[in-house]
PDB file of C-alpha atoms in Angstrom:
ATOM      1  CA  LEU V  15     -81.983  37.360 -34.600  1.00 93.00           C
ATOM      2  CA  LYS V  16     -83.344  38.481 -37.640  1.00 93.00           C
ATOM      3  CA  ARG V  17     -86.548  36.441 -37.047  1.00 94.00           C
ATOM      4  CA  VAL V  18     -86.835  37.524 -33.213  1.00 95.00           C
ATOM      5  CA  ALA V  19     -86.748  41.192 -34.711  1.00 94.00           C
ATOM      6  CA  ARG V  20     -89.438  40.671 -37.158  1.00 95.00           C
ATOM      7  CA  LEU V  21     -91.312  39.151 -34.365  1.00 95.00           C
ATOM      8  CA  LYS V  22     -90.958  42.039 -32.390  1.00 94.00           C
ATOM      9  CA  GLU V  23     -91.787  44.391 -35.013  1.00 94.00           C
ATOM     10  CA  ALA V  24     -94.863  42.387 -35.683  1.00 94.00           C
ATOM     11  CA  GLY V  25     -96.161  42.848 -32.095  1.00 92.00           C
ATOM     12  CA  VAL V  26     -95.037  40.320 -30.191  1.00 94.00           C
ATOM     13  CA  ASP V  27     -94.567  40.938 -26.454  1.00 93.00           C
ATOM     14  CA  LEU V  28     -92.417  37.968 -25.494  1.00 95.00           C
ATOM     15  CA  ILE V  29     -89.983  35.602 -26.664  1.00 96.00           C
ATOM     16  CA  ASN V  30     -89.756  31.870 -25.220  1.00 94.00           C
ATOM     17  CA  ILE V  31     -86.651  30.635 -24.893  1.00 93.00           C
ATOM     18  CA  PRO V  32     -86.715  26.567 -24.377  1.00 89.00           C
ATOM     19  CA  ASP V  33     -84.317  25.031 -21.847  1.00 87.00           C
ATOM     20  CA  GLY V  34     -83.086  21.680 -23.591  1.00 73.00           C
ATOM     21  CA  PRO V  35     -86.830  20.623 -24.928  1.00 78.00           C
ATOM     22  CA  ARG V  36     -87.206  16.997 -25.050  1.00 74.00           C
ATOM     23  CA  ALA V  37     -84.294  16.789 -23.176  1.00 74.00           C
ATOM     24  CA  SER V  38     -82.002  18.125 -26.472  1.00 80.00           C
ATOM     25  CA  ALA V  39     -78.613  19.222 -26.045  1.00 80.00           C
ATOM     26  CA  ARG V  40     -78.880  23.181 -27.240  1.00 83.00           C
ATOM     27  CA  ILE V  41     -77.364  26.501 -26.269  1.00 88.00           C
ATOM     28  CA  SER V  42     -77.599  27.824 -23.048  1.00 90.00           C
ATOM     29  CA  SER V  43     -81.010  29.265 -22.610  1.00 92.00           C
ATOM     30  CA  LEU V  44     -80.041  31.584 -20.367  1.00 94.00           C
ATOM     31  CA  ALA V  45     -77.090  32.918 -22.417  1.00 94.00           C
ATOM     32  CA  LEU V  46     -79.374  33.189 -25.510  1.00 95.00           C
ATOM     33  CA  SER V  47     -81.879  35.178 -23.402  1.00 96.00           C
ATOM     34  CA  VAL V  48     -79.422  37.660 -22.739  1.00 96.00           C
ATOM     35  CA  LYS V  49     -78.261  38.040 -26.166  1.00 96.00           C
ATOM     36  CA  LEU V  50     -81.607  38.452 -27.466  1.00 96.00           C
ATOM     37  CA  GLN V  51     -82.584  41.029 -25.008  1.00 95.00           C
ATOM     38  CA  SER V  52     -79.414  42.891 -25.452  1.00 95.00           C
ATOM     39  CA  GLU V  53     -79.520  42.832 -29.538  1.00 95.00           C
ATOM     40  CA  THR V  54     -83.085  43.139 -30.171  1.00 95.00           C
ATOM     41  CA  GLY V  55     -84.597  44.877 -27.439  1.00 94.00           C
ATOM     42  CA  VAL V  56     -87.431  42.033 -27.091  1.00 95.00           C
ATOM     43  CA  ASP V  57     -88.396  40.766 -23.918  1.00 96.00           C
ATOM     44  CA  THR V  58     -87.601  36.991 -23.090  1.00 97.00           C
ATOM     45  CA  MET V  59     -88.989  34.428 -21.296  1.00 96.00           C
ATOM     46  CA  LEU V  60     -86.203  32.215 -19.889  1.00 95.00           C
ATOM     47  CA  HIS V  61     -87.328  28.473 -19.296  1.00 94.00           C
ATOM     48  CA  TYR V  62     -85.533  26.965 -16.519  1.00 93.00           C
ATOM     49  CA  THR V  63     -85.407  23.238 -15.569  1.00 91.00           C
ATOM     50  CA  CYS V  64     -84.452  21.041 -12.590  1.00 88.00           C
ATOM     51  CA  ARG V  65     -83.224  18.384 -14.702  1.00 85.00           C
ATOM     52  CA  ASP V  66     -79.525  19.008 -15.333  1.00 84.00           C
ATOM     53  CA  ARG V  67     -78.769  21.509 -12.080  1.00 87.00           C
ATOM     54  CA  ASN V  68     -78.302  20.556  -8.304  1.00 91.00           C
ATOM     55  CA  LEU V  69     -79.965  23.246  -5.676  1.00 91.00           C
ATOM     56  CA  LEU V  70     -76.356  25.068  -5.504  1.00 92.00           C
ATOM     57  CA  GLY V  71     -76.152  25.366  -9.187  1.00 92.00           C
ATOM     58  CA  MET V  72     -79.886  26.653  -9.844  1.00 92.00           C
ATOM     59  CA  GLN V  73     -79.563  29.292  -7.122  1.00 95.00           C
ATOM     60  CA  SER V  74     -76.405  30.496  -8.956  1.00 95.00           C
ATOM     61  CA  ASP V  75     -77.675  30.417 -12.164  1.00 94.00           C
ATOM     62  CA  LEU V  76     -80.742  32.262 -11.281  1.00 95.00           C
ATOM     63  CA  LEU V  77     -78.846  34.917  -9.148  1.00 96.00           C
ATOM     64  CA  GLY V  78     -76.793  35.316 -12.315  1.00 96.00           C
ATOM     65  CA  ALA V  79     -79.752  35.548 -14.587  1.00 96.00           C
ATOM     66  CA  HIS V  80     -81.382  38.399 -12.266  1.00 97.00           C
ATOM     67  CA  ILE V  81     -78.030  40.490 -12.389  1.00 96.00           C
ATOM     68  CA  LEU V  82     -77.824  40.136 -16.126  1.00 96.00           C
ATOM     69  CA  GLY V  83     -81.453  41.745 -16.446  1.00 96.00           C
ATOM     70  CA  LEU V  84     -83.678  38.635 -16.948  1.00 97.00           C
ATOM     71  CA  ARG V  85     -86.894  38.916 -15.354  1.00 97.00           C
ATOM     72  CA  ASN V  86     -89.520  36.519 -16.861  1.00 97.00           C
ATOM     73  CA  ILE V  87     -88.971  32.751 -15.821  1.00 97.00           C
ATOM     74  CA  LEU V  88     -90.951  29.608 -16.855  1.00 97.00           C
ATOM     75  CA  LEU V  89     -90.132  26.885 -14.263  1.00 96.00           C
ATOM     76  CA  VAL V  90     -90.617  23.350 -15.428  1.00 92.00           C
ATOM     77  CA  THR V  91     -89.329  19.750 -14.060  1.00 89.00           C
ATOM     78  CA  GLY V  92     -87.680  18.890 -17.588  1.00 83.00           C
ATOM     79  CA  ASP V  93     -87.960  15.875 -19.753  1.00 80.00           C
ATOM     80  CA  PRO V  94     -86.052  12.712 -18.585  1.00 78.00           C
ATOM     81  CA  PRO V  95     -82.618  12.482 -20.649  1.00 77.00           C
ATOM     82  CA  LYS V  96     -83.527   9.133 -22.027  1.00 81.00           C
ATOM     83  CA  LEU V  97     -85.700  11.108 -24.310  1.00 79.00           C
ATOM     84  CA  GLY V  98     -83.337  13.011 -25.921  1.00 80.00           C
ATOM     85  CA  ASP V  99     -80.039  12.904 -27.676  1.00 83.00           C
ATOM     86  CA  TYR V 100     -77.859  11.856 -25.105  1.00 83.00           C
ATOM     87  CA  PRO V 101     -80.202   8.821 -23.155  1.00 86.00           C
ATOM     88  CA  ASP V 102     -76.938   7.652 -20.737  1.00 84.00           C
ATOM     89  CA  ALA V 103     -77.027  11.583 -19.374  1.00 84.00           C
ATOM     90  CA  THR V 104     -77.541  11.657 -15.530  1.00 81.00           C
ATOM     91  CA  ALA V 105     -80.660  13.631 -14.382  1.00 81.00           C
ATOM     92  CA  VAL V 106     -80.294  15.594 -11.227  1.00 82.00           C
ATOM     93  CA  PHE V 107     -83.844  16.260 -10.110  1.00 83.00           C
ATOM     94  CA  ASP V 108     -82.984  17.909  -6.503  1.00 87.00           C
ATOM     95  CA  VAL V 109     -86.439  19.310  -6.762  1.00 88.00           C
ATOM     96  CA  ASP V 110     -89.474  19.213  -9.350  1.00 90.00           C
ATOM     97  CA  SER V 111     -91.074  22.251 -10.677  1.00 93.00           C
ATOM     98  CA  ILE V 112     -93.069  22.731  -7.603  1.00 95.00           C
ATOM     99  CA  GLY V 113     -89.906  22.812  -5.458  1.00 94.00           C
ATOM    100  CA  LEU V 114     -88.464  25.114  -7.811  1.00 95.00           C
ATOM    101  CA  VAL V 115     -90.900  27.761  -7.634  1.00 96.00           C
ATOM    102  CA  ASN V 116     -90.787  27.663  -3.835  1.00 96.00           C
ATOM    103  CA  MET V 117     -86.781  28.333  -4.375  1.00 95.00           C
ATOM    104  CA  VAL V 118     -87.317  31.337  -6.836  1.00 97.00           C
ATOM    105  CA  SER V 119     -90.250  32.653  -4.440  1.00 97.00           C
ATOM    106  CA  SER V 120     -87.836  32.500  -1.744  1.00 97.00           C
ATOM    107  CA  LEU V 121     -85.249  34.186  -3.729  1.00 97.00           C
ATOM    108  CA  ASN V 122     -88.052  37.043  -4.271  1.00 98.00           C
ATOM    109  CA  LYS V 123     -88.118  37.571  -0.706  1.00 97.00           C
ATOM    110  CA  GLY V 124     -84.529  37.905  -0.072  1.00 97.00           C
ATOM    111  CA  LEU V 125     -84.077  34.489   1.245  1.00 97.00           C
ATOM    112  CA  ASP V 126     -81.504  31.701  -0.077  1.00 94.00           C
ATOM    113  CA  VAL V 127     -82.483  28.052  -0.468  1.00 91.00           C
ATOM    114  CA  GLY V 128     -81.379  27.391   3.074  1.00 91.00           C
ATOM    115  CA  GLY V 129     -83.873  30.251   4.292  1.00 93.00           C
ATOM    116  CA  ASN V 130     -81.021  32.477   4.925  1.00 95.00           C
ATOM    117  CA  SER V 131     -81.299  36.177   4.363  1.00 96.00           C
ATOM    118  CA  ILE V 132     -79.271  37.507   1.273  1.00 94.00           C
ATOM    119  CA  PRO V 133     -78.271  41.305   0.578  1.00 92.00           C
ATOM    120  CA  GLY V 134     -81.326  42.325  -1.580  1.00 92.00           C
ATOM    121  CA  GLN V 135     -83.764  40.261  -3.427  1.00 96.00           C
ATOM    122  CA  THR V 136     -84.672  39.164  -6.874  1.00 97.00           C
ATOM    123  CA  ASN V 137     -87.742  40.284  -8.886  1.00 97.00           C
ATOM    124  CA  PHE V 138     -88.593  37.211 -11.091  1.00 98.00           C
ATOM    125  CA  VAL V 139     -92.358  36.912 -12.647  1.00 98.00           C
ATOM    126  CA  LEU V 140     -92.813  33.294 -12.288  1.00 97.00           C
ATOM    127  CA  GLY V 141     -94.308  31.043 -14.976  1.00 97.00           C
ATOM    128  CA  VAL V 142     -95.182  27.383 -14.881  1.00 97.00           C
ATOM    129  CA  GLY V 143     -96.400  24.861 -17.338  1.00 95.00           C
ATOM    130  CA  VAL V 144     -99.847  23.063 -17.051  1.00 96.00           C
ATOM    131  CA  ASN V 145    -101.421  20.411 -19.154  1.00 95.00           C
ATOM    132  CA  PRO V 146    -105.355  20.700 -19.565  1.00 95.00           C
ATOM    133  CA  GLY V 147    -105.503  17.522 -21.585  1.00 93.00           C
ATOM    134  CA  ALA V 148    -103.503  15.412 -18.753  1.00 93.00           C
ATOM    135  CA  VAL V 149    -104.399  11.767 -18.691  1.00 90.00           C
ATOM    136  CA  ASN V 150    -104.774  12.245 -14.789  1.00 94.00           C
ATOM    137  CA  LEU V 151    -106.434  15.495 -14.666  1.00 94.00           C
ATOM    138  CA  GLU V 152    -106.859  15.319 -10.803  1.00 95.00           C
ATOM    139  CA  GLU V 153    -103.421  14.818 -10.401  1.00 96.00           C
ATOM    140  CA  GLU V 154    -102.238  17.735 -12.617  1.00 96.00           C
ATOM    141  CA  LEU V 155    -104.845  19.968 -10.876  1.00 97.00           C
ATOM    142  CA  SER V 156    -103.137  18.946  -7.667  1.00 96.00           C
ATOM    143  CA  ARG V 157     -99.605  19.813  -8.849  1.00 96.00           C
ATOM    144  CA  PHE V 158    -100.979  23.017 -10.253  1.00 97.00           C
ATOM    145  CA  SER V 159    -102.538  23.918  -6.982  1.00 97.00           C
ATOM    146  CA  TRP V 160     -99.253  23.621  -5.115  1.00 97.00           C
ATOM    147  CA  LYS V 161     -97.399  25.574  -7.759  1.00 97.00           C
ATOM    148  CA  VAL V 162     -99.811  28.469  -7.138  1.00 97.00           C
ATOM    149  CA  LYS V 163     -99.419  28.209  -3.322  1.00 96.00           C
ATOM    150  CA  ALA V 164     -95.630  28.375  -4.017  1.00 96.00           C
ATOM    151  CA  GLY V 165     -95.894  31.516  -5.897  1.00 96.00           C
ATOM    152  CA  ALA V 166     -96.601  31.069  -9.294  1.00 97.00           C
ATOM    153  CA  HIS V 167     -97.627  34.312 -11.223  1.00 98.00           C
ATOM    154  CA  PHE V 168     -99.088  32.811 -14.460  1.00 98.00           C
ATOM    155  CA  ALA V 169     -99.226  29.258 -16.411  1.00 98.00           C
ATOM    156  CA  ILE V 170     -98.533  28.221 -19.861  1.00 97.00           C
ATOM    157  CA  THR V 171    -100.469  25.500 -21.043  1.00 96.00           C
ATOM    158  CA  GLN V 172     -99.814  22.659 -23.759  1.00 94.00           C
ATOM    159  CA  PRO V 173    -100.570  23.415 -27.358  1.00 95.00           C
ATOM    160  CA  VAL V 174    -104.604  23.468 -27.558  1.00 96.00           C
ATOM    161  CA  PHE V 175    -106.392  22.197 -30.290  1.00 96.00           C
ATOM    162  CA  ASP V 176    -109.881  21.043 -28.522  1.00 94.00           C
ATOM    163  CA  GLN V 177    -111.502  24.171 -27.068  1.00 94.00           C
ATOM    164  CA  GLU V 178    -113.730  21.698 -25.012  1.00 95.00           C
ATOM    165  CA  ILE V 179    -110.743  20.238 -23.095  1.00 95.00           C
ATOM    166  CA  LEU V 180    -109.572  23.730 -22.237  1.00 96.00           C
ATOM    167  CA  LEU V 181    -113.104  24.736 -21.317  1.00 96.00           C
ATOM    168  CA  ARG V 182    -113.323  21.863 -19.088  1.00 95.00           C
ATOM    169  CA  PHE V 183    -109.975  22.485 -17.156  1.00 96.00           C
ATOM    170  CA  LEU V 184    -110.702  26.388 -16.948  1.00 97.00           C
ATOM    171  CA  ASP V 185    -114.243  25.342 -15.136  1.00 96.00           C
ATOM    172  CA  GLN V 186    -112.166  23.059 -12.530  1.00 96.00           C
ATOM    173  CA  LEU V 187    -109.758  26.151 -12.032  1.00 96.00           C
ATOM    174  CA  ASP V 188    -112.868  28.157 -11.135  1.00 95.00           C
ATOM    175  CA  LYS V 189    -114.226  25.674  -8.718  1.00 95.00           C
ATOM    176  CA  ARG V 190    -111.021  25.568  -6.670  1.00 95.00           C
ATOM    177  CA  GLN V 191    -110.375  29.396  -6.961  1.00 94.00           C
ATOM    178  CA  LEU V 192    -106.860  28.953  -8.755  1.00 93.00           C
ATOM    179  CA  LYS V 193    -106.923  32.099 -10.397  1.00 89.00           C
ATOM    180  CA  ILE V 194    -103.669  33.019 -12.013  1.00 96.00           C
ATOM    181  CA  PRO V 195    -103.390  34.167 -15.624  1.00 97.00           C
ATOM    182  CA  ILE V 196    -103.504  31.261 -18.197  1.00 98.00           C
ATOM    183  CA  VAL V 197    -101.694  31.764 -21.611  1.00 97.00           C
ATOM    184  CA  ALA V 198    -102.622  29.418 -24.013  1.00 97.00           C
ATOM    185  CA  GLY V 199    -100.380  27.479 -26.433  1.00 96.00           C
ATOM    186  CA  VAL V 200    -101.270  27.349 -30.332  1.00 96.00           C
ATOM    187  CA  TRP V 201     -99.253  25.284 -32.493  1.00 95.00           C
ATOM    188  CA  PRO V 202     -99.982  25.598 -36.260  1.00 96.00           C
ATOM    189  CA  LEU V 203     -99.958  22.292 -37.914  1.00 95.00           C
ATOM    190  CA  ARG V 204     -97.577  21.851 -40.779  1.00 94.00           C
ATOM    191  CA  SER V 205     -98.871  18.106 -42.243  1.00 94.00           C
ATOM    192  CA  LEU V 206    -100.672  15.026 -41.177  1.00 94.00           C
ATOM    193  CA  ARG V 207     -97.573  13.694 -39.984  1.00 94.00           C
ATOM    194  CA  ASN V 208     -96.918  16.819 -37.707  1.00 94.00           C
ATOM    195  CA  ALA V 209    -100.612  16.012 -36.304  1.00 95.00           C
ATOM    196  CA  LEU V 210    -100.068  12.695 -35.564  1.00 95.00           C
ATOM    197  CA  PHE V 211     -96.758  13.527 -33.879  1.00 93.00           C
ATOM    198  CA  MET V 212     -98.662  16.224 -31.635  1.00 93.00           C
ATOM    199  CA  ASN V 213    -101.429  13.737 -30.862  1.00 93.00           C
ATOM    200  CA  ASN V 214     -99.510  10.988 -30.119  1.00 92.00           C
ATOM    201  CA  GLU V 215     -95.957  12.180 -28.735  1.00 87.00           C
ATOM    202  CA  VAL V 216     -96.703  15.349 -26.813  1.00 87.00           C
ATOM    203  CA  PRO V 217     -98.623  14.714 -23.700  1.00 82.00           C
ATOM    204  CA  GLY V 218    -101.864  16.603 -23.574  1.00 83.00           C
ATOM    205  CA  ALA V 219    -101.817  17.906 -26.978  1.00 89.00           C
ATOM    206  CA  LYS V 220    -105.057  16.094 -28.224  1.00 92.00           C
ATOM    207  CA  VAL V 221    -105.681  16.848 -31.917  1.00 95.00           C
ATOM    208  CA  PRO V 222    -109.656  15.990 -32.494  1.00 95.00           C
ATOM    209  CA  SER V 223    -110.693  14.087 -35.478  1.00 95.00           C
ATOM    210  CA  ASP V 224    -112.184  16.863 -37.719  1.00 96.00           C
ATOM    211  CA  ILE V 225    -108.878  18.681 -37.432  1.00 96.00           C
ATOM    212  CA  MET V 226    -107.052  15.376 -38.171  1.00 96.00           C
ATOM    213  CA  ASP V 227    -109.301  14.800 -41.112  1.00 96.00           C
ATOM    214  CA  ARG V 228    -108.686  18.318 -42.458  1.00 96.00           C
ATOM    215  CA  MET V 229    -104.617  17.748 -42.033  1.00 95.00           C
ATOM    216  CA  ARG V 230    -105.452  14.189 -43.800  1.00 95.00           C
ATOM    217  CA  VAL V 231    -107.092  15.954 -47.052  1.00 94.00           C
ATOM    218  CA  ALA V 232    -104.305  18.787 -47.146  1.00 92.00           C
ATOM    219  CA  ASP V 233    -101.107  17.557 -48.580  1.00 76.00           C
ATOM    220  CA  ASP V 234     -97.655  17.628 -46.767  1.00 76.00           C
ATOM    221  CA  GLY V 235     -96.626  20.837 -48.651  1.00 87.00           C
ATOM    222  CA  ASN V 236     -97.859  24.481 -49.032  1.00 91.00           C
ATOM    223  CA  GLU V 237    -101.485  23.483 -48.489  1.00 94.00           C
ATOM    224  CA  GLY V 238    -100.826  21.420 -45.319  1.00 94.00           C
ATOM    225  CA  ILE V 239     -99.211  24.619 -43.974  1.00 94.00           C
ATOM    226  CA  ARG V 240    -101.879  26.751 -45.092  1.00 95.00           C
ATOM    227  CA  VAL V 241    -104.568  24.712 -43.457  1.00 96.00           C
ATOM    228  CA  GLY V 242    -102.636  24.181 -40.221  1.00 96.00           C
ATOM    229  CA  LEU V 243    -102.585  28.039 -40.067  1.00 96.00           C
ATOM    230  CA  ASP V 244    -106.492  28.439 -40.766  1.00 97.00           C
ATOM    231  CA  ILE V 245    -106.872  26.027 -38.027  1.00 97.00           C
ATOM    232  CA  ALA V 246    -104.639  27.867 -35.865  1.00 97.00           C
ATOM    233  CA  ARG V 247    -106.474  31.045 -36.316  1.00 96.00           C
ATOM    234  CA  GLU V 248    -109.758  29.424 -35.853  1.00 96.00           C
ATOM    235  CA  THR V 249    -108.281  28.155 -32.268  1.00 96.00           C
ATOM    236  CA  VAL V 250    -107.195  31.376 -31.473  1.00 96.00           C
ATOM    237  CA  ASP V 251    -110.960  32.809 -32.158  1.00 95.00           C
ATOM    238  CA  GLN V 252    -112.252  30.007 -30.045  1.00 95.00           C
ATOM    239  CA  ILE V 253    -110.113  30.514 -26.858  1.00 95.00           C
ATOM    240  CA  ALA V 254    -109.128  34.418 -26.853  1.00 93.00           C
ATOM    241  CA  THR V 255    -111.819  35.342 -24.423  1.00 93.00           C
ATOM    242  CA  LEU V 256    -111.282  32.364 -22.263  1.00 95.00           C
ATOM    243  CA  VAL V 257    -107.584  33.122 -21.385  1.00 96.00           C
ATOM    244  CA  GLN V 258    -105.213  36.113 -20.548  1.00 96.00           C
ATOM    245  CA  GLY V 259    -102.659  35.572 -23.173  1.00 95.00           C
ATOM    246  CA  ILE V 260    -101.584  33.333 -26.177  1.00 95.00           C
ATOM    247  CA  GLN V 261     -98.163  31.648 -26.916  1.00 96.00           C
ATOM    248  CA  LEU V 262     -97.506  31.166 -30.465  1.00 96.00           C
ATOM    249  CA  ALA V 263     -95.238  28.429 -31.785  1.00 93.00           C
ATOM    250  CA  VAL V 264     -93.045  29.359 -35.130  1.00 93.00           C
ATOM    251  CA  VAL V 265     -93.011  25.888 -36.327  1.00 89.00           C
ATOM    252  CA  GLY V 266     -90.163  24.894 -38.946  1.00 85.00           C
ATOM    253  CA  ASN V 267     -88.987  28.785 -38.821  1.00 88.00           C
ATOM    254  CA  ASN V 268     -92.217  29.971 -40.405  1.00 91.00           C
ATOM    255  CA  VAL V 269     -92.036  33.326 -39.130  1.00 94.00           C
ATOM    256  CA  ASN V 270     -94.321  34.383 -41.856  1.00 95.00           C
ATOM    257  CA  GLY V 271     -97.271  32.193 -40.552  1.00 94.00           C
ATOM    258  CA  THR V 272     -96.899  33.192 -37.180  1.00 95.00           C
ATOM    259  CA  ILE V 273     -96.939  36.921 -38.305  1.00 96.00           C
ATOM    260  CA  SER V 274     -99.981  35.957 -40.026  1.00 95.00           C
ATOM    261  CA  ILE V 275    -101.704  34.653 -36.881  1.00 96.00           C
ATOM    262  CA  ILE V 276    -100.592  38.001 -35.079  1.00 94.00           C
ATOM    263  CA  ASP V 277    -101.985  40.232 -37.470  1.00 94.00           C
ATOM    264  CA  HIS V 278    -105.056  38.125 -37.118  1.00 93.00           C
ATOM    265  CA  ILE V 279    -105.157  38.698 -33.498  1.00 91.00           C
ATOM    266  CA  ARG V 280    -104.616  42.454 -33.825  1.00 88.00           C
ATOM    267  CA  LYS V 281    -107.294  42.820 -36.208  1.00 86.00           C
ATOM    268  CA  ALA V 282    -109.933  40.835 -34.082  1.00 83.00           C
ATOM    269  CA  ASN V 283    -108.884  43.179 -30.942  1.00 79.00           C
ATOM    270  CA  LYS V 284    -109.513  46.260 -33.097  1.00 75.00           C
ATOM    271  CA  ALA V 285    -112.940  44.872 -34.109  1.00 62.00           C
TER     272      ALA V 285
END
């Protein structure tokens, strides 16, 4: 709560609340979103996955989220349980993220999962994930197209380390007339080990060799953090005019580092 209050004061517009990232068992993202909004006044973006709930449970959750005052929602399929803390847990996957966007779009129109009218309607702003560095870019673009057609309002990318990958992806979106706002993810690296993890374990987060070399020269302590923040600021400078927003990760609870990037963005905007 204290870290969120500091980020709000620094000018953050929205706080992301992941829903069991990498299939981990964490506090309810819905509950935390409500608590942050009520106790700090910051707007939140609830991540919501299809992995753990059937259609009935998802509809109940989403209607509940709406009456609790949540409006911004990122709809994702979710990582399979075998990646997480409890690999024997059962996944549901009644629908994937495309089906979930269709479902929430219907709620926004006053229709339930069966197409029946409900009293009133929700008013969610719908976000989706997208991976500019996907191995099969054609499949990623096809799925993204379906998400847009289903009613997505904006998209958030995987962490961007290579401007050229983002440029190629945005060019493809222009050619296909998939024009919804894109928010680019920026991840401040902390060490060579962190860079290797992002490059090898996070789909689409490709770390170029020159950045890897800079992290290799830096040690794993304060110098690694400093160089990682420098790279993050450079990345923002490279991509800020290409996208409609920036999502900054707070890595290792390093709020001061993230605030330094926010200050850099604000100074650049004034200039």
